Coordinates of C-alpha atoms and ligand atoms in Angstrom, one line a residue:
X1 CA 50.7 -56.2 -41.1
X2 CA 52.1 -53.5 -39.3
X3 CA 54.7 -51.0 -40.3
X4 CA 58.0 -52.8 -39.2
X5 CA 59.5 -49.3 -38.0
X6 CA 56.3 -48.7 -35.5
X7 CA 57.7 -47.1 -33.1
X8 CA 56.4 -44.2 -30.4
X9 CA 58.8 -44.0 -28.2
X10 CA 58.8 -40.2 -28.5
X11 CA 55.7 -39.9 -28.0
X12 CA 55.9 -41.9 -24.8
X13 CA 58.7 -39.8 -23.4
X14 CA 56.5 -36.5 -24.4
X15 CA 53.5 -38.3 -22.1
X16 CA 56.2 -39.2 -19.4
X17 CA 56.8 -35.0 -18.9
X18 CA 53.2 -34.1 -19.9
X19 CA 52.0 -36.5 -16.9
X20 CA 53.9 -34.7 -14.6
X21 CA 51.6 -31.7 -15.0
X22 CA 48.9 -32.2 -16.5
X23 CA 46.1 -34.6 -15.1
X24 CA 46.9 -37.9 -16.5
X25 CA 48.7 -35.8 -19.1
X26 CA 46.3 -34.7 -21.3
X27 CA 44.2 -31.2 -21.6
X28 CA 40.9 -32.9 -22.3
X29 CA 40.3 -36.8 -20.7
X30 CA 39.6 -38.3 -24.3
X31 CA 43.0 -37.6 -25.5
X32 CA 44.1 -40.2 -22.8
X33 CA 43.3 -43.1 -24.7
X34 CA 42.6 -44.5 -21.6
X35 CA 39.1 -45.6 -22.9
X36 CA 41.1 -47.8 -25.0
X37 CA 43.2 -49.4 -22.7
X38 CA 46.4 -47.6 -23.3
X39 CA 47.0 -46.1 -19.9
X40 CA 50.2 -46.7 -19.5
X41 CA 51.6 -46.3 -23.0
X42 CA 49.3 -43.5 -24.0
X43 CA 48.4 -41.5 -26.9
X44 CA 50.9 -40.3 -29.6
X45 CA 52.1 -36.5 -29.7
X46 CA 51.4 -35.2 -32.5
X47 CA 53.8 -32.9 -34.5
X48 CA 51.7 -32.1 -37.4
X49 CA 49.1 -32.1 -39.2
X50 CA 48.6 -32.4 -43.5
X51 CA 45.7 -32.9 -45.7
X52 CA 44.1 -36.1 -44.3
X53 CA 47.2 -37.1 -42.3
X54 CA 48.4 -36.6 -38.5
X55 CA 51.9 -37.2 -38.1
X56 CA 53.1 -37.6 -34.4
X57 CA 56.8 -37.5 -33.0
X58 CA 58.0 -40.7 -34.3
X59 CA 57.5 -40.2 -37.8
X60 CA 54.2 -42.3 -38.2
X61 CA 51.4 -40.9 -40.3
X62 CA 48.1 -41.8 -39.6
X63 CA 44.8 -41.3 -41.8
X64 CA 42.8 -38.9 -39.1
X65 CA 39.7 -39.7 -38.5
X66 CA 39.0 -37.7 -35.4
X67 CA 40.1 -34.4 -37.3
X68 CA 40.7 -31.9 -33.8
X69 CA 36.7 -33.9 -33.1
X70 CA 35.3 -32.3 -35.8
X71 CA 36.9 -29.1 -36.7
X72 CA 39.1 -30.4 -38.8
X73 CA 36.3 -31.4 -41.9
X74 CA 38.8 -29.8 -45.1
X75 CA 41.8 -31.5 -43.7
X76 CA 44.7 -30.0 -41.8
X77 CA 46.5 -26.8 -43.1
X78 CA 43.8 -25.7 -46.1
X79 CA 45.9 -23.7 -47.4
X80 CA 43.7 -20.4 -47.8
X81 CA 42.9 -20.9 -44.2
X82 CA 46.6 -21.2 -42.9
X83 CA 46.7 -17.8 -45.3
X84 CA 44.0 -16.0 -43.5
X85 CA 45.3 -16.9 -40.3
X86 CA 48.6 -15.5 -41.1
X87 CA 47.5 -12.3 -42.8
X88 CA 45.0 -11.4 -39.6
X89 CA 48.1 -12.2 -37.1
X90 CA 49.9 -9.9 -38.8
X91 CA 47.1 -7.2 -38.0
X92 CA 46.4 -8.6 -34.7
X93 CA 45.2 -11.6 -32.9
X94 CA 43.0 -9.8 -30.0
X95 CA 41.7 -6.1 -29.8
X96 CA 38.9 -6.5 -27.0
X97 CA 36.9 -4.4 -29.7
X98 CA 34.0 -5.0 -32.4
X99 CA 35.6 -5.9 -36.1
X100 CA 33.5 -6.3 -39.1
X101 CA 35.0 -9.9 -39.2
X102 CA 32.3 -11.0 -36.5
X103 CA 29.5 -9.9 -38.8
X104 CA 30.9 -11.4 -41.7
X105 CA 31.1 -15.0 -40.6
X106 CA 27.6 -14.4 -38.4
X107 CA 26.2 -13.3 -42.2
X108 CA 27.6 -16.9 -43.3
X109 CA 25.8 -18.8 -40.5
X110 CA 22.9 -16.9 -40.6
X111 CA 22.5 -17.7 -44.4
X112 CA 22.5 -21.4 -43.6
X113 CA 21.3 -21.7 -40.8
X114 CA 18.2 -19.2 -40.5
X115 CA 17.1 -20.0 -36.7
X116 CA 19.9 -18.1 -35.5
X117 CA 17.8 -14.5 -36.2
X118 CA 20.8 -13.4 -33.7
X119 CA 23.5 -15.0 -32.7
X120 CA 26.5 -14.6 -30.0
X121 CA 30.0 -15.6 -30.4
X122 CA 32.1 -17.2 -28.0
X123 CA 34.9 -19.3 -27.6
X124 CA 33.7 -23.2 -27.0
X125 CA 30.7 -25.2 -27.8
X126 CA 30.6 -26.0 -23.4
X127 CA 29.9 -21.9 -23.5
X128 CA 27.8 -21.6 -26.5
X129 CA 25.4 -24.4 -24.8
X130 CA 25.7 -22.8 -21.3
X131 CA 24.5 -19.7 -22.3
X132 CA 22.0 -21.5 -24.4
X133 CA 20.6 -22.5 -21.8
X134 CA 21.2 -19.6 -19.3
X135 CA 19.3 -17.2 -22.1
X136 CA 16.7 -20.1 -22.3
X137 CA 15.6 -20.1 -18.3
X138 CA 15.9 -16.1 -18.5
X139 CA 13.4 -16.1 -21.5
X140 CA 10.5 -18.2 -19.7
X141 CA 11.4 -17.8 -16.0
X142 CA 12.0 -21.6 -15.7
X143 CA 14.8 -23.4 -14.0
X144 CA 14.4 -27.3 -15.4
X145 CA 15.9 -28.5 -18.6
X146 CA 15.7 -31.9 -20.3
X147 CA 18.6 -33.6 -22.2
X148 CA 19.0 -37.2 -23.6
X149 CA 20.8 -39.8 -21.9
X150 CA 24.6 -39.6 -23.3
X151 CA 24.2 -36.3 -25.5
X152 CA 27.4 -34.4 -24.3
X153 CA 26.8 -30.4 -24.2
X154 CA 30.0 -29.3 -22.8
X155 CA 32.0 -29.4 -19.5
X156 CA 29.2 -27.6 -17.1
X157 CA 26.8 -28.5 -14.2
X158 CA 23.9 -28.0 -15.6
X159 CA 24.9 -30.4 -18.3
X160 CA 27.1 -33.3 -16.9
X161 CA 24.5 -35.2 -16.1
X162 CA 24.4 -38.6 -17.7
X163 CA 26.6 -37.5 -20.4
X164 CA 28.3 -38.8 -23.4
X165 CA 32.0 -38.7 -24.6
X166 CA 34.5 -38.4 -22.2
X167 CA 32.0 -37.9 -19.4
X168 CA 30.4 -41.5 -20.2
X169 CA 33.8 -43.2 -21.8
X170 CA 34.7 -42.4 -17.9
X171 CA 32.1 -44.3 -16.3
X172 CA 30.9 -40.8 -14.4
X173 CA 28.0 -39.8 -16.4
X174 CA 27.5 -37.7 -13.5
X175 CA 30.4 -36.0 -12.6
X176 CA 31.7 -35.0 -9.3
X177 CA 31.7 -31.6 -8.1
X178 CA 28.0 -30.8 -9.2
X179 CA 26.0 -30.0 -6.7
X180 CA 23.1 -31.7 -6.3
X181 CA 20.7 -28.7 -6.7
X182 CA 21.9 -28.0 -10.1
X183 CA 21.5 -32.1 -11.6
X184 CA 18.2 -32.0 -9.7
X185 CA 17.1 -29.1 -12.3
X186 CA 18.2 -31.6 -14.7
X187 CA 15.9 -34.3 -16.3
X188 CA 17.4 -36.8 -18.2
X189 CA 15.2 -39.2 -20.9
X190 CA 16.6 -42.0 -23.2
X191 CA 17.2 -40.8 -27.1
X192 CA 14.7 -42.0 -30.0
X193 CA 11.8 -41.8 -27.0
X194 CA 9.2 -39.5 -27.2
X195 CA 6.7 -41.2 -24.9
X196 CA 9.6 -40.7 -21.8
X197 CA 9.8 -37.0 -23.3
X198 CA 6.0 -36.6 -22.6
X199 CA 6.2 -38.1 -19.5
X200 CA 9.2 -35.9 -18.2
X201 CA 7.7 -33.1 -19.5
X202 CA 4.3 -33.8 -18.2
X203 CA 5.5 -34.5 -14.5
X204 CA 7.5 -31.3 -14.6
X205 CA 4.5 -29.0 -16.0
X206 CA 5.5 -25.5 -16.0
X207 CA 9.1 -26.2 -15.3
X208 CA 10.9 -26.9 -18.1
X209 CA 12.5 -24.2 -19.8
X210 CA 14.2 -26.4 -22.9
X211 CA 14.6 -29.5 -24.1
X212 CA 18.7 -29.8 -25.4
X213 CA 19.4 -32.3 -27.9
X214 CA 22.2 -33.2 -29.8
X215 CA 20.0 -33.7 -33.6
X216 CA 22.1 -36.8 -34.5
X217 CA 24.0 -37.9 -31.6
X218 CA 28.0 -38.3 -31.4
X219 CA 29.1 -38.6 -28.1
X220 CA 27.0 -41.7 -27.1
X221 CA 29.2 -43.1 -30.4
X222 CA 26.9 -41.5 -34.0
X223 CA 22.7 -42.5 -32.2
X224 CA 20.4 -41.7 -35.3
X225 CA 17.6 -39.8 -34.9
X226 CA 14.2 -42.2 -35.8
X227 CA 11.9 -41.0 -38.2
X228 CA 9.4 -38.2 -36.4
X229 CA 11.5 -37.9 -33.2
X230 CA 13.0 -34.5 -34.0
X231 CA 9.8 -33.3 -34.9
X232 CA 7.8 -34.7 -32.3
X233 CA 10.3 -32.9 -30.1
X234 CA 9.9 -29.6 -31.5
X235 CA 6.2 -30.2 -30.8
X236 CA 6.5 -31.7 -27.1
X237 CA 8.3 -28.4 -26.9
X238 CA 5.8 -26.5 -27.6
X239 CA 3.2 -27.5 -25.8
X240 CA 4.9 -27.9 -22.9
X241 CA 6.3 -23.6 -23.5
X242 CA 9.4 -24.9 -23.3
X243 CA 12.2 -24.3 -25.7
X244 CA 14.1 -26.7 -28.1
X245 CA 17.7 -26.0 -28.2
X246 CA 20.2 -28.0 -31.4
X247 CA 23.3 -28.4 -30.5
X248 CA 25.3 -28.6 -33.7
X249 CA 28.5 -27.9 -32.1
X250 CA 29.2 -31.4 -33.8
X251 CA 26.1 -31.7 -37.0
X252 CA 26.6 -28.2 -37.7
X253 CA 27.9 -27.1 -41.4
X254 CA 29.0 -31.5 -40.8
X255 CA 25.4 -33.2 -41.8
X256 CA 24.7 -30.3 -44.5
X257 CA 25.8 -26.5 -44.7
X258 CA 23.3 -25.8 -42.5
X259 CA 23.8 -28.7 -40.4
X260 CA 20.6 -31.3 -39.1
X261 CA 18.4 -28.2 -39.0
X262 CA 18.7 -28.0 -43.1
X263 CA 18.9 -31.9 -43.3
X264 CA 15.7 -32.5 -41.2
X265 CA 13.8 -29.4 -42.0
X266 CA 13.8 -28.4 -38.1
X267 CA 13.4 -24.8 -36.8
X268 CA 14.8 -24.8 -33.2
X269 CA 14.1 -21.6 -31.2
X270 CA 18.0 -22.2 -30.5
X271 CA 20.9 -23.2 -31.9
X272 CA 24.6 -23.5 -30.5
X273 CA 27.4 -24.1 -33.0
X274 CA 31.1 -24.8 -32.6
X275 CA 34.1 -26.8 -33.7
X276 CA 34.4 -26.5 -37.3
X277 CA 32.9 -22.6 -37.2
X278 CA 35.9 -21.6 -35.7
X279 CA 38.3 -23.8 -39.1
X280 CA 40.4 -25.2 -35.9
X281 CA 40.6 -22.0 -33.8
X282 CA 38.7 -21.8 -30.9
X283 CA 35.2 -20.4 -31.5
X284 CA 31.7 -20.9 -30.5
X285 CA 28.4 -19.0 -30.5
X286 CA 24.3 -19.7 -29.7
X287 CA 21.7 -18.6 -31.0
X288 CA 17.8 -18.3 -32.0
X289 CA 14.6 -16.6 -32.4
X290 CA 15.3 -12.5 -31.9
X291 CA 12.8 -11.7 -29.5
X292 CA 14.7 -14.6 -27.2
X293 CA 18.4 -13.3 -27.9
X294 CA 17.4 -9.9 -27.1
X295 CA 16.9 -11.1 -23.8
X296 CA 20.8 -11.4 -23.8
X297 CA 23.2 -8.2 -22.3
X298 CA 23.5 -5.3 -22.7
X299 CA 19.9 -5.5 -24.2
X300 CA 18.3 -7.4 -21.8
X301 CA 19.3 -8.5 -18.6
X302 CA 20.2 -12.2 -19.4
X303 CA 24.4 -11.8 -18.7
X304 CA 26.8 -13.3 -21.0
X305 CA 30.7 -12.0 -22.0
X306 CA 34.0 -13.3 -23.3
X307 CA 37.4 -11.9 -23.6
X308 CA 38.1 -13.6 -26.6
X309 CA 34.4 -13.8 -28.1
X310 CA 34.6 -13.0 -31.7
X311 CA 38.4 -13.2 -31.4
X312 CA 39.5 -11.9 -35.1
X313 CA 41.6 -15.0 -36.2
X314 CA 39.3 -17.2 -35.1
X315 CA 36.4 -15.2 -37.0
X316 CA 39.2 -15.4 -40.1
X317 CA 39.8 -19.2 -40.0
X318 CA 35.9 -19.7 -39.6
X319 CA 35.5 -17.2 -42.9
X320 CA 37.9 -19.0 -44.6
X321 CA 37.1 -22.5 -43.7
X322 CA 33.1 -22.1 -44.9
X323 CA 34.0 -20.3 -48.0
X324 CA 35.3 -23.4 -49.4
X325 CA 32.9 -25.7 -47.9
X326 CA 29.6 -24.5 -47.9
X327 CA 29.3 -26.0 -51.6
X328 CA 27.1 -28.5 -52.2
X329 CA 29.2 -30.2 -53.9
X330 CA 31.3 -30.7 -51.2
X331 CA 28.5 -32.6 -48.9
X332 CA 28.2 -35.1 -52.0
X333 CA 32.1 -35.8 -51.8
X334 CA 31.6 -36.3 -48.0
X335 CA 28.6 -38.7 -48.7
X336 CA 30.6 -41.0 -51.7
X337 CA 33.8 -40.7 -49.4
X338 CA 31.9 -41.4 -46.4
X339 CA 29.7 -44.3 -48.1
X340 CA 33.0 -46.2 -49.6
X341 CA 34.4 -46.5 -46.0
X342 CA 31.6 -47.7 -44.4
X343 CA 31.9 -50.4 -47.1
X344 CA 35.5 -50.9 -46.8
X345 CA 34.7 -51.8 -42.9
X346 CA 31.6 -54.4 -43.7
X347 CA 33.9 -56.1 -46.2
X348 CA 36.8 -55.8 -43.8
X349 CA 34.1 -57.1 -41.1
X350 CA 33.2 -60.4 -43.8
X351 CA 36.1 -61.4 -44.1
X352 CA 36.7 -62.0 -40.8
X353 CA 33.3 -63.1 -40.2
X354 CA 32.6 -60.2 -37.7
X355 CA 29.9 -59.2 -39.4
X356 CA 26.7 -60.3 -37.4
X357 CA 28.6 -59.2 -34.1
X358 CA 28.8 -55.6 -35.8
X359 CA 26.6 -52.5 -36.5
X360 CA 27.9 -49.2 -38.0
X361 CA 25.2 -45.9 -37.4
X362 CA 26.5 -43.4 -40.1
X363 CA 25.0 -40.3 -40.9
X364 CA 26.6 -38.2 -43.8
X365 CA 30.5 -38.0 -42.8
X366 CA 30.2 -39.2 -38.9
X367 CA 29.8 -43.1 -38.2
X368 CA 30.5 -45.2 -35.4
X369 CA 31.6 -49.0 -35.5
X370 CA 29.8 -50.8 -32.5
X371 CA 30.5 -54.5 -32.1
X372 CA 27.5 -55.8 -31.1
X373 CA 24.4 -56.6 -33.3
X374 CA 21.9 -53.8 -34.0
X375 CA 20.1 -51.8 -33.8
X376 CA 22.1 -49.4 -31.5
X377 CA 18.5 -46.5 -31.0
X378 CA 20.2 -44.9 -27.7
X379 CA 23.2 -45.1 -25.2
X380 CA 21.8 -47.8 -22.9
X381 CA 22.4 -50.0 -26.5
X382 CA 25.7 -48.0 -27.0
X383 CA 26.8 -49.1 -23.8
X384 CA 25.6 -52.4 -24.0
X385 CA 28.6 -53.3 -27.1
X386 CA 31.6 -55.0 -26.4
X387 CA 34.2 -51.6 -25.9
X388 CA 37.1 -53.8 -24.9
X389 CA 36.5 -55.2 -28.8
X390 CA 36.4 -51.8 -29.8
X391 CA 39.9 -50.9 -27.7
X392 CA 41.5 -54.0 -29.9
X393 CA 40.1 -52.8 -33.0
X394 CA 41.6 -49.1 -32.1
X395 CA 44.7 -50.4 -31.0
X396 CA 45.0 -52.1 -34.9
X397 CA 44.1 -49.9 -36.8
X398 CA 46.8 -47.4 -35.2
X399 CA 49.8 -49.9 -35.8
X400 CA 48.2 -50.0 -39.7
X401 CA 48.0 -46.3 -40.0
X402 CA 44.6 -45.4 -39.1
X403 CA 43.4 -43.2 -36.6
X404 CA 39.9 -43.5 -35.0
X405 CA 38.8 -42.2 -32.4
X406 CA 39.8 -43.2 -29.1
X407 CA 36.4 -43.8 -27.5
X408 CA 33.5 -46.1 -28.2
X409 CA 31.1 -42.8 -27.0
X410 CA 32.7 -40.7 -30.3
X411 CA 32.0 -40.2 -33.6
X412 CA 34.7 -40.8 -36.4
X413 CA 34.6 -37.9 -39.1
X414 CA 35.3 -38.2 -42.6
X415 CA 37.2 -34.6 -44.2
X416 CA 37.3 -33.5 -47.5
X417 CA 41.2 -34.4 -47.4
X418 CA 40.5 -38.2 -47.9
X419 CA 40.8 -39.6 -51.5
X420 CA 41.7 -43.2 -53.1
X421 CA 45.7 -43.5 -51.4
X422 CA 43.3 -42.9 -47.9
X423 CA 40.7 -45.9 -49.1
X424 CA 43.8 -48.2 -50.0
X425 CA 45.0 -47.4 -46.4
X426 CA 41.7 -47.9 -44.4
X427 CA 40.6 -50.9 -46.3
X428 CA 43.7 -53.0 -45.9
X429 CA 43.8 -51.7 -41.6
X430 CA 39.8 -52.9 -41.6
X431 CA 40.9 -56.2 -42.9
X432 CA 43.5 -56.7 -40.2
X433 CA 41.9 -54.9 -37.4
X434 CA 38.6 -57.3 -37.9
X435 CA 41.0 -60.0 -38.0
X436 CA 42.3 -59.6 -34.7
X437 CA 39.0 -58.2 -32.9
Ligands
KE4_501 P1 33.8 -27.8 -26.6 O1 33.6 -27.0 -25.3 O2 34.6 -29.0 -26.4 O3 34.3 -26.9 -27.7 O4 32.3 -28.2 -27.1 C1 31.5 -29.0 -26.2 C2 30.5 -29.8 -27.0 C3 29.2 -29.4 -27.1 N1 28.3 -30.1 -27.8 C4 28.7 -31.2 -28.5 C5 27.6 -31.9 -29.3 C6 30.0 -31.6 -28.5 O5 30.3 -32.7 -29.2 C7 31.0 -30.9 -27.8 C8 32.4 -31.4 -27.7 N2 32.7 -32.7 -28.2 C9 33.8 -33.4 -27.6 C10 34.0 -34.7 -28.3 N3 32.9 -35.4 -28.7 C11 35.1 -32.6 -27.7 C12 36.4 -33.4 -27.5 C13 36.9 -33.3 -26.1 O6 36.0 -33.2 -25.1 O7 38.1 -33.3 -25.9

């Protein structure tokens, strides 16, 4: 049952004054929680974070399993992160200037993930994947590219067109404000469908200059790739001279240390990375084959910059963060931590008899719960479960201490953090949140 005390009223006079200047009082539209039918109450406000627990303004604690979407994969405040955070601040949080720190944590991405030859920071995964795909056109002197039908790359034209996450929680897979010149250079093609990629690409000969996929999908809710799609991608790829992108802004060091690349055996010719790169401070970068990131300025005329590209305590927290996880070890506590949830919500899911109206995609440490029956290969399936189920089953959880996700196009994310107290916690919220679905 819920905690007798559950109370945000705090919180709901913190999203009375955020409202009043920021549109519909949030920084990013997912934090709404409008997806989930709380528009007029909102979301809480959180005041901190600790180990695998959120705590907002009223007190309640929450098992996190959104984790800053991603970032967030050690649990809040690691301590030798917090540390290296505080001892670069006290040397400076911005110099405009190269530091060794840059070529440090580019060493540590390079070593797991070998496709990026040479790599750029920057300071989001949206930038990482624009310039992806800027540096991709520049390379072959083509203007199309090809994405999957609710992949999310990031808030930019080229790429808000039948997105995922917020894009599609929204209903405007194609946003407003892009021009219709710049979605026109944009193909779009189902996930898990290699005959549509052939087709696109075949219609469009000479025109496409990348396909950009997201390996394992998160932001249609977690799609899994089927067996021979990633490869048959890399392949459609090349023979059409076009070149495949990964975006593991989400997959990467998540799925493995080197992200799906490692755990499909995939060499893109690019790469973008994000979220937990930066350990929770804002951070980016893309990357590939050398002879097509030389193509990038001031060595070739491809034009990319960023104030805050590199920027030293993000390059710290990133340094910090993938010393301690890039142990395999690690991946296998993800996988048994990951594994035991999944079972907790089936057995939660029984009991209510919600089963055969359920199917959970997981993939290492990111699942998503979708109430409908399987198999859920692509967004038009995503799309085609019952959200407003999925809103009830937030909304109960939260009153029992658990927070998922606030979006039927997300992934939830297990972190290192979570241990037996968590499991108690999630499996007695499954039982309740099933029950009232
Ligand atoms: P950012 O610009 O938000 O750092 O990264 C964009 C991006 C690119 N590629 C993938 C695969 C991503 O998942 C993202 C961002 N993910 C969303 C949630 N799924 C960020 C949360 C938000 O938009 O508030």
């Amino acid at each position: 049952m819920p905690k007798a005390s559950f109370s945000m009223t705090r919180s709901r006079k913190a999203y009375e004054d955020a409202r009043a200047v920021f549109p519909g009082g949030v920084n990013s539209p997912v934090r709404s929680w409008r997806s989930v039918g709380l528009i007029e109450s909102g979301p809480f406000f959180v005041l901190r974070g600790k180990g695998p627990y959120l705590i907002d303004l009223d007190g309640n604690r929450y098992v996190d399993f959104v984790g800053s979407w991603g970032p967030q994969i050690l649990g809040h405040c690691p301590g030798p992160v917090v540390a290296a955070i505080k001892k670069q601040a006290a040397r400076g949080a911005s110099f405009g200037c190269p530091t060794d720190l840059e070529t440090r944590l580019a060493r540590k991405l390079q070593k797991v993930m070998p496709a990026m030859e040479m790599l750029r920071f920057v300071s989001s995964g949206s930038e990482a994947t624009s310039h992806a795909i800027r540096v991709a056109r520049g390379f072959t002197g083509r203007e199309k590219i090809l994405k999957f039908e609710g992949c999310y790359h990031g808030a930019h034209d080229a790429v808000l067109v039948k997105a995922g996450s917020g894009a599609a929680t929204f209903g405007v897979p194609d946003s407003a404000g892009v021009p219709a010149a710049v979605a026109a250079n944009t193909l779009t093609v189902p996930f898990n469908d290699l005959d549509a990629v052939r087709a696109a690409l075949n219609a469009n000969k000479q025109e496409v200059a990348a396909l950009i996929v997201e390996p394992v999908v998160g932001n249609s809710g977690t799609l899994i790739p089927e067996p021979g799609f990633l490869e048959g991608l890399g392949l459609a790829a090349k023979a059409a001279g076009a070149l495949l992108i990964f975006d593991e802004v989400m997959t990467g060091f998540r799925l493995a240390p080197g992200g799906a690349q490692e755990k499909y055996g995939i060499r893109p010719d690019l790469v973008t990375c994000g979220k937990i790169l930066g350990g929770g401070l804002p951070c980016g970068a893309y990357g590939g084959r050398k002879e097509i990131m030389q193509q990038v300025a001031p060595l070739g005329p491809v034009y990319q910059a960023g104030t805050l590209s590199g920027n030293p305590l993000a390059m710290a927290a990133g340094l910090a963060t993938l010393e301690i996880l890039l142990k395999k070890e690690n991946y296998k506590k993800l996988e048994e931590t990951s594994a035991q949830i999944e079972a907790l919500l089936w057995e939660g899911a029984e009991a209510a008899g919600k089963k055969p109206k359920l199917s959970i995609n997981r993939v290492g440490s990111m699942f998503t719960v979708f109430f409908r029956t399987g198999p859920v290969r692509n967004f038009a399936d995503a799309s085609g479960s019952d959200t407003a189920a999925f809103g009830r089953f937030f909304q109960s959880l939260l009153r029992n201490g658990v927070y998922f996700p606030p979006s039927q196009y997300e992934a939830a994310f297990v972190n290192l953090a979570m241990g037996p107290k968590e499991l108690k916690i999630v499996g007695k919220a499954a039982r309740a949140a099933f029950a009232e679905v």
